[in-house]
Coordinates of C-alpha atoms in Angstrom, one line a residue:
Chain A
M1431 CA 103.2 92.9 29.5
A1432 CA 103.5 96.2 27.4
S1433 CA 106.8 97.5 27.4
E1434 CA 104.9 101.5 28.4
I1435 CA 106.9 104.8 28.2
R1436 CA 105.0 107.7 30.0
Q1437 CA 104.7 110.8 27.9
L1438 CA 104.2 113.9 29.0
S1439 CA 101.6 116.8 26.6
V1440 CA 101.9 120.2 27.2
F1441 CA 98.7 122.5 25.6
I1442 CA 100.2 125.8 23.8
E1443 CA 98.7 128.6 22.6
N1444 CA 99.5 129.2 19.3
K1445 CA 101.0 132.5 20.0
P1446 CA 105.0 133.5 19.6
G1447 CA 107.4 133.0 22.2
R1448 CA 104.5 129.9 24.2
L1449 CA 107.2 127.2 23.6
S1450 CA 110.4 128.5 24.3
K1451 CA 109.2 129.9 27.2
V1452 CA 107.9 125.5 28.2
L1453 CA 110.8 124.1 27.1
K1454 CA 113.1 127.3 29.1
L1455 CA 111.8 126.2 32.3
I1456 CA 112.2 122.1 31.5
G1457 CA 115.8 123.0 31.0
E1458 CA 116.6 124.9 33.5
S1459 CA 115.6 122.5 36.2
G1460 CA 118.2 120.1 34.2
I1461 CA 115.6 117.5 33.0
D1462 CA 116.7 115.8 29.6
I1463 CA 114.3 116.5 26.7
K1464 CA 115.0 113.0 25.1
A1465 CA 112.4 112.9 21.7
L1466 CA 109.8 115.2 21.1
N1467 CA 107.1 116.1 18.7
I1468 CA 104.3 119.1 18.3
A1469 CA 101.2 118.8 16.7
D1470 CA 99.5 122.5 16.1
T1471 CA 96.4 124.4 14.3
N1472 CA 95.3 127.5 14.1
D1473 CA 94.3 128.2 17.5
F1474 CA 96.8 125.5 19.8
G1475 CA 99.7 123.1 19.9
I1476 CA 100.2 119.9 22.0
L1477 CA 104.1 119.6 23.2
R1478 CA 104.5 115.9 23.2
L1479 CA 108.1 115.5 25.1
I1480 CA 109.9 111.6 26.5
L1481 CA 111.9 112.8 29.3
S1482 CA 114.2 112.2 31.6
D1483 CA 112.2 113.7 34.8
V1484 CA 108.2 113.6 33.7
D1485 CA 106.7 113.5 36.9
K1486 CA 109.3 116.3 38.2
A1487 CA 108.6 118.4 35.2
A1488 CA 105.1 117.8 35.3
S1489 CA 104.8 119.2 38.5
L1490 CA 107.0 122.2 37.6
L1491 CA 104.3 122.9 34.9
K1492 CA 101.2 122.3 36.9
E1493 CA 103.3 124.9 39.5
K1494 CA 103.1 127.2 36.3
E1495 CA 99.5 126.9 35.7
Y1496 CA 99.8 125.1 32.8
A1497 CA 97.6 122.1 31.7
V1498 CA 99.2 118.9 31.4
T1499 CA 99.0 115.2 30.9
I1500 CA 100.5 111.7 31.1
T1501 CA 99.7 109.4 28.5
N1502 CA 101.7 106.1 28.1
V1503 CA 102.7 105.7 24.5
I1504 CA 105.2 102.3 23.1
A1505 CA 108.3 102.8 21.6
A1506 CA 110.1 100.2 18.9
D1507 CA 113.5 100.2 17.2
V1508 CA 112.9 100.7 13.9
E1509 CA 115.8 99.4 11.1
N1510 CA 117.9 102.7 9.8
T1511 CA 117.1 101.8 6.4
P1512 CA 114.3 102.5 3.9
G1513 CA 111.1 100.9 4.2
G1514 CA 111.8 100.4 7.9
L1515 CA 108.8 102.5 9.9
A1516 CA 106.9 101.2 7.0
G1517 CA 107.4 97.9 7.9
A1518 CA 106.6 98.3 11.7
L1519 CA 103.6 100.1 10.4
S1520 CA 102.1 97.4 8.2
V1521 CA 102.2 95.5 11.3
L1522 CA 100.0 97.4 13.4
D1523 CA 97.7 97.7 10.4
T1524 CA 97.6 94.1 9.5
Q1525 CA 96.2 93.7 13.4
G1526 CA 93.4 96.7 13.0
V1527 CA 95.7 99.0 15.8
S1528 CA 95.1 102.7 14.8
V1529 CA 98.1 105.4 14.9
E1530 CA 97.0 108.4 16.3
Y1531 CA 100.5 109.8 15.7
M1532 CA 104.0 109.3 15.8
Y1533 CA 107.9 110.7 15.7
A1534 CA 111.3 109.4 16.4
S1535 CA 113.4 109.9 19.2
L1536 CA 116.2 112.3 19.1
S1537 CA 118.6 109.7 19.2
G1538 CA 119.4 106.1 18.1
T1539 CA 121.5 103.2 18.2
G1540 CA 122.8 103.8 14.6
E1541 CA 121.5 100.6 13.1
A1542 CA 118.0 101.4 14.5
A1543 CA 116.0 104.1 15.2
H1544 CA 114.0 104.6 17.9
V1545 CA 110.6 105.3 17.1
V1546 CA 107.2 106.8 19.8
I1547 CA 104.2 105.5 18.8
R1548 CA 100.5 106.9 20.3
V1549 CA 97.9 104.2 19.5
D1550 CA 94.5 103.5 20.1
D1551 CA 95.4 99.9 22.0
N1552 CA 98.8 99.2 23.8
E1553 CA 98.8 96.0 24.4
K1554 CA 97.6 95.1 21.0
A1555 CA 100.1 96.8 19.1
S1556 CA 103.2 95.4 21.2
E1557 CA 102.0 91.7 21.0
A1558 CA 102.0 92.6 17.2
L1559 CA 105.9 94.4 16.5
T1560 CA 107.3 92.0 19.3
S1561 CA 105.5 88.9 17.4
K1562 CA 107.0 90.4 14.6
G1563 CA 110.7 90.4 15.3
Y1564 CA 110.4 94.4 16.9
K1565 CA 112.2 94.7 19.7
L1566 CA 110.1 97.3 22.2
I1567 CA 112.5 99.4 24.6
G1568 CA 111.9 101.1 27.9
D1569 CA 112.2 104.6 28.9
A1570 CA 115.5 103.9 29.7
D1571 CA 116.7 102.5 26.8
I1572 CA 116.2 106.2 25.2
K1573 CA 118.7 108.4 25.5
Chain B
M633 CA 52.1 161.1 -1.2
E634 CA 52.4 159.7 2.2
R635 CA 49.5 156.3 2.7
Y636 CA 48.3 155.2 6.4
W637 CA 46.3 151.8 7.0
N638 CA 44.7 153.3 9.5
Q639 CA 45.2 157.2 9.3
E640 CA 42.1 158.3 12.2
I641 CA 44.9 156.2 14.2
E642 CA 47.8 157.0 13.1
C643 CA 46.6 160.5 12.2
M644 CA 44.3 161.0 15.5
S645 CA 45.1 163.9 17.9
R646 CA 47.6 163.7 20.8
E647 CA 44.1 164.7 22.9
D648 CA 42.1 162.0 21.3
M649 CA 44.8 159.5 21.1
K650 CA 45.5 160.3 25.1
K651 CA 41.7 159.5 26.0
L652 CA 41.6 156.4 24.0
Q653 CA 45.1 155.1 25.9
D654 CA 43.5 156.6 29.3
E655 CA 40.3 154.4 28.4
R656 CA 42.3 151.2 27.3
L657 CA 44.6 151.1 30.1
V658 CA 41.9 151.6 32.7
A659 CA 40.3 148.5 31.2
Q660 CA 42.9 146.9 30.8
V661 CA 44.2 146.6 34.5
K662 CA 41.4 145.4 35.9
H663 CA 41.9 142.8 33.1
V664 CA 44.8 141.9 35.1
W665 CA 43.7 142.3 38.3
D666 CA 41.6 140.5 37.4
N667 CA 42.9 137.7 36.0
V668 CA 47.0 137.3 36.0
P669 CA 47.5 136.6 40.2
Y670 CA 51.8 137.6 40.3
Y671 CA 50.6 140.7 38.9
R672 CA 48.2 141.0 41.5
Q673 CA 50.3 140.6 43.8
K674 CA 52.7 142.9 42.8
M675 CA 50.6 145.7 43.0
E676 CA 49.2 144.6 46.3
E677 CA 52.5 145.4 47.8
K678 CA 53.3 148.7 46.7
G679 CA 49.6 149.4 47.7
V680 CA 48.1 150.3 44.5
T681 CA 44.4 148.7 43.3
P682 CA 42.7 149.3 40.4
D683 CA 40.6 152.0 41.9
D684 CA 44.3 154.3 42.0
I685 CA 44.2 154.0 37.7
R686 CA 42.4 156.6 36.0
S687 CA 44.4 157.8 33.6
T688 CA 47.4 157.3 32.3
D689 CA 48.9 160.0 34.4
D690 CA 48.7 157.2 37.0
L691 CA 50.9 155.0 34.9
Y692 CA 53.6 155.8 36.9
K693 CA 52.3 153.9 39.9
L694 CA 52.2 150.3 38.3
P695 CA 54.9 148.1 38.9
F696 CA 57.4 147.3 36.5
L697 CA 57.8 144.2 35.1
S698 CA 61.6 142.5 33.8
K699 CA 62.1 139.5 32.3
A700 CA 63.2 137.9 35.3
D701 CA 59.4 138.4 36.1
L702 CA 59.1 136.3 32.9
R703 CA 61.1 133.5 33.8
D704 CA 60.0 132.9 37.0
C705 CA 56.0 133.1 35.9
Y706 CA 56.9 130.5 33.1
P707 CA 54.6 129.2 31.3
Y708 CA 51.8 130.4 32.0
G709 CA 52.2 133.0 34.8
L710 CA 51.5 136.0 33.2
L711 CA 48.7 134.4 31.1
A712 CA 45.3 136.4 31.5
K713 CA 43.1 134.0 29.3
P714 CA 41.7 131.1 29.5
L715 CA 43.9 128.6 27.1
S716 CA 40.7 127.1 25.7
E717 CA 40.9 130.8 24.2
C718 CA 44.5 131.1 22.8
V719 CA 45.3 130.6 19.3
R720 CA 49.0 131.4 19.4
I721 CA 52.7 131.1 21.0
Q722 CA 55.6 132.9 19.7
S723 CA 58.8 132.8 21.5
T724 CA 61.5 134.4 21.8
S725 CA 65.3 132.8 21.2
G726 CA 66.0 131.0 24.4
T727 CA 67.5 134.0 26.6
T728 CA 69.0 133.2 30.2
G729 CA 68.2 130.1 30.5
K730 CA 64.3 129.7 30.0
R731 CA 62.6 130.8 27.0
V732 CA 60.2 133.7 27.1
V733 CA 56.3 132.2 25.7
A734 CA 53.7 134.9 25.0
F735 CA 50.2 133.6 23.9
Y736 CA 48.1 135.9 21.5
T737 CA 44.0 135.5 21.1
Q738 CA 43.0 135.8 17.8
H739 CA 42.5 139.2 18.7
D740 CA 45.5 140.3 19.8
I741 CA 46.9 138.3 16.3
D742 CA 44.6 140.5 14.7
L743 CA 46.0 143.3 16.5
W744 CA 49.2 142.8 15.6
E745 CA 49.2 142.0 12.9
E746 CA 47.3 145.6 12.0
C747 CA 50.5 147.1 13.5
C748 CA 52.5 145.2 10.7
A749 CA 50.0 146.2 8.3
R750 CA 50.9 149.7 9.2
A751 CA 54.3 149.4 8.4
I752 CA 54.4 147.9 5.1
T753 CA 51.8 150.4 4.1
A754 CA 54.0 153.1 5.3
V755 CA 56.8 152.3 3.4
G756 CA 54.5 152.1 0.4
G757 CA 53.1 148.6 0.1
T758 CA 49.6 147.9 -1.2
K759 CA 47.8 145.2 -2.2
D760 CA 49.6 145.8 -5.3
D761 CA 52.8 144.4 -4.1
V762 CA 54.8 141.3 -3.8
C763 CA 56.1 140.9 -0.3
Q764 CA 58.8 138.6 0.8
V765 CA 58.9 137.4 4.2
C766 CA 62.8 136.0 4.9
Y767 CA 62.6 136.8 8.5
G768 CA 62.0 133.1 9.8
Y769 CA 59.1 131.5 10.8
G770 CA 58.6 129.8 13.5
L771 CA 58.6 130.4 16.6
F772 CA 60.4 133.4 16.0
T773 CA 58.5 136.4 15.7
G774 CA 59.6 138.0 12.5
G775 CA 58.3 136.1 9.7
P776 CA 54.8 135.9 11.5
G777 CA 54.4 139.3 12.1
L778 CA 55.1 140.3 8.8
N779 CA 53.6 137.7 7.1
G780 CA 49.9 138.8 8.8
G781 CA 50.8 142.0 7.7
S782 CA 51.8 141.8 4.5
H783 CA 48.3 139.5 3.9
K784 CA 46.2 142.1 5.7
V785 CA 47.5 144.6 3.3
G786 CA 46.8 142.4 0.8
C787 CA 49.9 142.1 -0.9
L788 CA 50.9 139.2 -2.9
T789 CA 53.3 136.9 0.0
L790 CA 56.2 134.8 -0.8
P791 CA 56.7 133.6 3.0
M792 CA 60.5 132.7 2.2
S793 CA 62.1 132.5 5.9
S794 CA 65.2 132.7 6.0
G795 CA 68.3 131.3 4.6
N796 CA 69.5 129.7 0.9
T797 CA 69.5 133.0 -0.6
E798 CA 70.3 132.0 -3.8
R799 CA 66.9 130.8 -3.8
Q800 CA 65.6 134.0 -2.4
I801 CA 67.5 136.1 -5.1
Q802 CA 65.8 133.5 -7.7
F803 CA 62.6 134.2 -6.3
M804 CA 62.8 138.3 -5.7
M805 CA 63.7 138.3 -9.5
D806 CA 61.2 136.0 -11.2
L807 CA 58.5 136.9 -8.9
K808 CA 59.2 140.7 -9.4
S809 CA 59.1 141.1 -5.0
T810 CA 58.7 144.5 -4.6
I811 CA 59.2 145.0 -0.6
L812 CA 62.0 142.7 0.8
C813 CA 61.3 142.0 5.0
C814 CA 63.5 140.3 7.2
T815 CA 67.2 141.4 9.4
P816 CA 69.8 144.4 8.7
S817 CA 72.3 141.6 8.3
Y818 CA 70.2 139.7 6.3
A819 CA 69.3 141.8 3.7
A820 CA 72.9 142.8 3.4
Y821 CA 73.9 139.7 2.4
I822 CA 71.5 139.3 0.3
G823 CA 72.5 142.4 -1.2
E824 CA 76.3 141.2 -1.5
A825 CA 75.3 137.9 -3.4
F826 CA 73.0 139.2 -5.7
K827 CA 76.0 141.6 -6.6
E828 CA 78.0 138.5 -7.2
M829 CA 75.6 136.3 -8.9
G830 CA 76.2 139.7 -12.1
Y831 CA 72.5 141.5 -11.1
K832 CA 72.5 145.3 -10.6
P833 CA 71.0 147.2 -8.5
E834 CA 68.5 148.3 -11.2
D835 CA 67.4 144.9 -12.0
N836 CA 65.4 144.2 -9.6
C837 CA 61.8 145.2 -8.8
L838 CA 62.1 145.9 -5.2
K839 CA 61.6 149.7 -3.7
A840 CA 61.4 149.1 -0.4
G841 CA 62.9 146.9 2.7
I842 CA 61.8 146.6 6.0
F843 CA 64.5 145.1 8.4
G844 CA 64.5 145.2 12.0
A845 CA 64.9 142.7 14.9
E846 CA 68.7 143.5 15.6
P847 CA 70.9 146.7 15.9
W848 CA 72.0 149.0 12.9
T849 CA 73.8 151.7 11.9
E850 CA 73.1 154.7 8.9
E851 CA 76.2 153.2 7.3
M852 CA 74.7 150.0 7.3
R853 CA 71.5 151.5 6.0
K854 CA 73.1 153.4 2.7
E855 CA 75.0 150.0 2.4
I856 CA 72.1 148.2 1.5
E857 CA 69.6 151.0 0.0
K858 CA 73.0 150.9 -2.9
S859 CA 73.9 147.3 -3.1
L860 CA 69.6 146.7 -4.1
G861 CA 68.4 150.1 -5.3
I862 CA 65.7 150.4 -2.2
K863 CA 64.9 152.3 0.5
A864 CA 65.8 150.5 3.7
Y865 CA 63.4 151.0 6.7
D866 CA 63.4 149.8 10.1
I867 CA 61.0 148.0 12.4
Y868 CA 61.0 147.6 15.9
G869 CA 59.2 144.9 18.1
L870 CA 59.9 142.4 20.8
T871 CA 58.1 138.8 21.8
E872 CA 56.7 140.3 25.2
T873 CA 54.8 143.0 23.7
S874 CA 53.6 140.9 20.4
G875 CA 56.9 140.8 18.1
P876 CA 57.5 143.5 15.0
G877 CA 55.5 146.5 14.2
V878 CA 55.2 147.9 17.8
A879 CA 57.5 150.5 15.8
F880 CA 58.0 151.6 12.7
E881 CA 59.5 154.2 10.2
C882 CA 58.0 156.4 8.4
S883 CA 58.9 158.1 5.0
E884 CA 61.4 160.7 7.7
Q885 CA 63.6 158.1 8.3
N886 CA 64.5 158.7 11.3
G887 CA 63.1 157.5 14.5
M888 CA 59.8 154.7 14.6
H889 CA 56.2 155.4 15.3
I890 CA 55.1 153.5 18.2
N891 CA 51.4 151.7 17.7
E892 CA 50.6 154.4 20.7
D893 CA 46.5 152.8 20.5
N894 CA 48.1 149.3 21.4
F895 CA 51.5 150.3 22.9
I896 CA 52.0 152.8 25.3
A897 CA 55.7 153.7 26.1
E898 CA 57.4 155.5 29.2
I899 CA 60.9 156.4 29.1
I900 CA 62.6 155.7 32.7
D901 CA 66.0 156.4 34.3
P902 CA 67.2 152.3 34.8
D903 CA 68.9 152.6 38.0
T904 CA 65.9 154.8 39.5
G905 CA 62.7 153.4 37.8
E906 CA 61.7 157.4 37.9
V907 CA 60.0 158.1 34.3
L908 CA 62.0 160.8 32.7
P909 CA 60.4 163.9 30.9
E910 CA 60.3 163.6 26.3
G911 CA 63.6 164.1 24.9
E912 CA 66.0 162.7 27.4
K913 CA 67.7 159.6 27.4
G914 CA 66.5 156.4 29.5
E915 CA 65.1 152.9 29.1
L916 CA 62.1 151.9 27.1
V917 CA 59.2 150.3 29.0
F918 CA 56.2 149.5 27.5
T919 CA 52.7 148.9 28.4
S920 CA 49.7 146.9 26.0
I921 CA 46.3 148.3 26.5
T922 CA 44.2 145.8 24.3
K923 CA 46.2 142.4 24.1
E924 CA 44.4 140.1 25.9
A925 CA 46.0 136.8 27.0
F926 CA 49.3 137.9 27.4
P927 CA 49.1 141.9 28.6
L928 CA 52.0 143.5 30.8
L929 CA 52.2 146.0 32.3
R930 CA 55.4 147.8 32.6
Y931 CA 57.6 146.3 31.2
R932 CA 61.1 147.1 30.3
T933 CA 63.1 146.5 27.4
R934 CA 66.5 147.4 29.1
D935 CA 66.8 149.1 25.4
I936 CA 68.2 153.0 26.1
C937 CA 66.7 155.2 23.9
V938 CA 65.2 158.6 23.8
L939 CA 60.6 159.3 22.6
S940 CA 60.5 162.2 20.8
R941 CA 56.7 164.0 19.3
K942 CA 58.7 166.6 17.2
K943 CA 55.7 167.1 14.2
C944 CA 56.3 164.2 11.9
S945 CA 56.3 165.6 8.3
C946 CA 54.3 161.8 7.1
G947 CA 51.5 163.4 9.2
R948 CA 51.6 160.5 11.9
T949 CA 51.4 161.9 15.1
L950 CA 51.7 158.7 17.2
V951 CA 55.0 159.5 19.5
K952 CA 58.5 158.7 17.4
M953 CA 61.5 156.4 19.4
A954 CA 65.3 156.7 18.0
K955 CA 66.8 153.9 17.4
P956 CA 67.8 151.9 20.7
M957 CA 71.8 152.9 21.7
G958 CA 72.3 150.0 24.1
R959 CA 71.3 148.1 26.5
S960 CA 71.3 148.7 30.3
D961 CA 71.9 145.2 30.9
D962 CA 74.3 143.1 29.7
M963 CA 72.4 141.6 27.2
L964 CA 73.8 141.2 23.7
I965 CA 72.2 140.9 20.4
I966 CA 74.4 139.0 18.2
R967 CA 73.7 137.6 14.6
G968 CA 69.9 139.3 15.8
V969 CA 69.6 136.8 18.9
N970 CA 69.6 138.1 22.4
V971 CA 72.7 136.5 24.0
F972 CA 73.2 137.1 27.6
P973 CA 77.2 136.1 28.9
S974 CA 76.0 134.4 32.4
Q975 CA 74.3 132.1 29.6
I976 CA 77.9 131.0 28.4
E977 CA 79.3 130.8 31.7
T978 CA 76.3 128.2 32.5
V979 CA 77.4 126.2 29.9
L980 CA 81.3 126.5 30.7
I981 CA 80.3 125.2 34.2
A982 CA 78.0 122.4 33.3
Q983 CA 80.9 121.3 31.2
G984 CA 83.7 121.1 33.4
Y985 CA 85.7 124.4 32.5
P986 CA 85.8 127.4 34.4
P987 CA 83.3 130.3 34.3
N988 CA 86.2 132.2 33.3
Y989 CA 86.1 133.5 29.3
Q990 CA 85.5 136.2 27.3
I991 CA 83.6 136.8 24.2
E992 CA 84.8 139.1 21.5
I993 CA 82.3 140.1 18.8
D994 CA 83.1 141.7 15.3
R995 CA 81.0 142.1 12.2
V996 CA 82.9 141.3 9.2
N997 CA 80.8 142.0 5.8
N998 CA 77.7 142.7 7.5
T999 CA 77.6 139.9 9.7
D1000 CA 78.6 139.2 13.4
T1001 CA 81.7 137.1 14.3
F1002 CA 81.2 135.3 17.2
D1003 CA 84.2 134.4 19.4
I1004 CA 84.5 133.0 22.9
Y1005 CA 87.7 132.2 24.2
V1006 CA 87.6 129.5 27.5
E1007 CA 90.5 128.2 29.3
M1008 CA 91.6 125.1 29.0
T1009 CA 92.1 122.4 31.9
A1010 CA 93.8 119.8 33.0
E1011 CA 91.1 117.2 33.0
Q1012 CA 89.7 118.4 29.5
F1013 CA 93.6 118.5 28.3
S1014 CA 94.0 115.5 25.6
D1015 CA 97.3 114.5 24.3
T1016 CA 95.8 114.3 20.7
V1017 CA 94.4 117.3 18.5
K1018 CA 91.3 115.4 18.1
D1019 CA 90.5 115.3 21.7
V1020 CA 91.4 118.8 22.1
Q1021 CA 89.0 119.6 19.0
K1022 CA 86.1 117.4 19.9
K1023 CA 85.6 118.9 23.4
E1024 CA 85.9 122.9 21.5
A1025 CA 83.2 120.3 19.6
E1026 CA 80.8 119.6 22.4
L1027 CA 81.2 123.2 24.1
V1028 CA 79.8 124.8 20.7
G1029 CA 77.2 122.1 20.5
A1030 CA 76.0 122.6 23.7
I1031 CA 76.5 126.7 23.0
K1032 CA 74.3 126.6 20.5
T1033 CA 71.5 124.4 22.0
I1034 CA 71.1 127.4 24.4
L1035 CA 71.6 130.5 22.3
G1036 CA 71.0 128.9 18.9
I1037 CA 73.5 130.4 16.9
N1038 CA 76.9 129.0 16.5
P1039 CA 79.8 130.7 18.3
K1040 CA 83.5 129.9 17.5
V1041 CA 85.2 128.4 20.4
H1042 CA 89.0 129.0 21.3
L1043 CA 90.8 127.0 24.1
V1044 CA 93.1 128.5 25.8
S1045 CA 95.8 128.3 27.8
P1046 CA 94.9 128.1 32.2
K1047 CA 94.5 130.9 34.0
T1048 CA 95.7 133.6 31.0
I1049 CA 91.9 135.5 30.7
A1050 CA 92.1 138.0 33.6
R1051 CA 89.8 136.7 36.7
S1052 CA 87.0 139.0 37.9
E1053 CA 87.9 140.9 40.6
G1054 CA 85.6 144.0 40.5
K1055 CA 84.5 143.9 36.9
A1056 CA 85.9 141.6 34.3
V1057 CA 85.6 141.9 30.8
R1058 CA 83.7 139.3 29.5
V1059 CA 83.1 141.3 26.5
I1060 CA 84.3 142.4 24.0
D1061 CA 82.2 144.3 21.6
K1062 CA 84.4 146.0 18.8
R1063 CA 80.7 146.2 15.5
K1064 CA 80.6 150.0 15.8
L1065 CA 77.0 150.5 15.7
V1066 CA 76.0 153.6 17.2

């Protein structure tokens, strides 16, 4: 059974002030941001967030007319040493899992970094990683 | 010295021309009444019969035809000849929903080509010329029309069609083209490419260009003339009446002579439909008095312009129309293609987007830019850039299918485009054409 994390994505036009407006909304409602990543193109950006309360943030942003979506991603502890991340990715590669994007969380345990990974097949990716001794983590593990 | 293709007609006295138009109109109305039930019914609804039309003075009694009628009648509803006597169709670029298909008998083709031959002769074309036609060939009337006219005049015709600019210039240089026919924006583009390839204006053999199918300005004319070392002339036409050659420019370069032996032009008030006196600005309406297969009576072009019977120094007596200065509907002409904002709306709805959008048009380096801003929705949104860009590409594809030209689609945040309360500003046209 894959241990999945629910990630909130927000469509943001590539214009000054748009990002801070969203982050301010989230902050003001007392929701904590545990990890984040932004993909940007000429016209738009996609803000991806791991939050302390995904549903609350989603409904809050929807109310303010933002286009949002919730996606299940996986997260793993990756050794905080040179080549640690490369090792985890090569496991996925070998299994033919393709990675759409990934990012590290804002916190870690010191020895390990929390890495959020968006793949095309969560089940397969989870199996591959756990079989090679990687620890998958859930929502609560990311502080 | 001014040359004419058909001096008798082109320089005919107003009196004789009116007589000719009177006769042809009376016969045409009868032909339509007998063969086009759709128009006959329109006449009956207005209480008009062919007996009421005794001369062009009675033209105002006839009902109008509009683009909507053409759509309703697609494809055969306005056909006035058996298909067995038709030899060709041409079609519009596929405007609101359905395309307009126009039919031609051989006689219709001959008359159309004569109109184009007059245009080519008016810019100095003779059988000694090399005429390079880089309008699109196919359903679009540009290529076939000028191609036919060029044949009639006896020019060596280069049926290039549009695109592949380097090859265009290669042929222009190697085969010593003297007359260039294409859209003005393509002419400007050829001019730039010509310079980029290291040529000077005097290096080519071109003397004139016939440029139409889209609006253009005097500034653009000067620019094209300078970059290619030619005289640039305007030509007007529409698929509904035949194609290019309905009207053409002469050496004066200040308006287009309408081929009045084939088309009667009227200017009307677009709101009331009332005929306006000469010199007043209004909507241009054409009645085809010689076409057999697809004879449209009082067809509303939606082009706003002015007619003038002021004496022309070229010696032609044919009435002159000014460059159209706008449209009486919301139609846009982008890269020579007719675009109605409602077409874009239809695509958006079909693809699951809200019908709130903004079209922005500009002209950069003499080419129209075409940007559409569309609101993202939660349903269309996904967490990967790849998927969002795929959605954009799907929209571009769907719009291209309908319009035939590629827009640039930008997805914007939901509810950021003004809602239509009263009149929404759907179109921002930054081109300075008038």
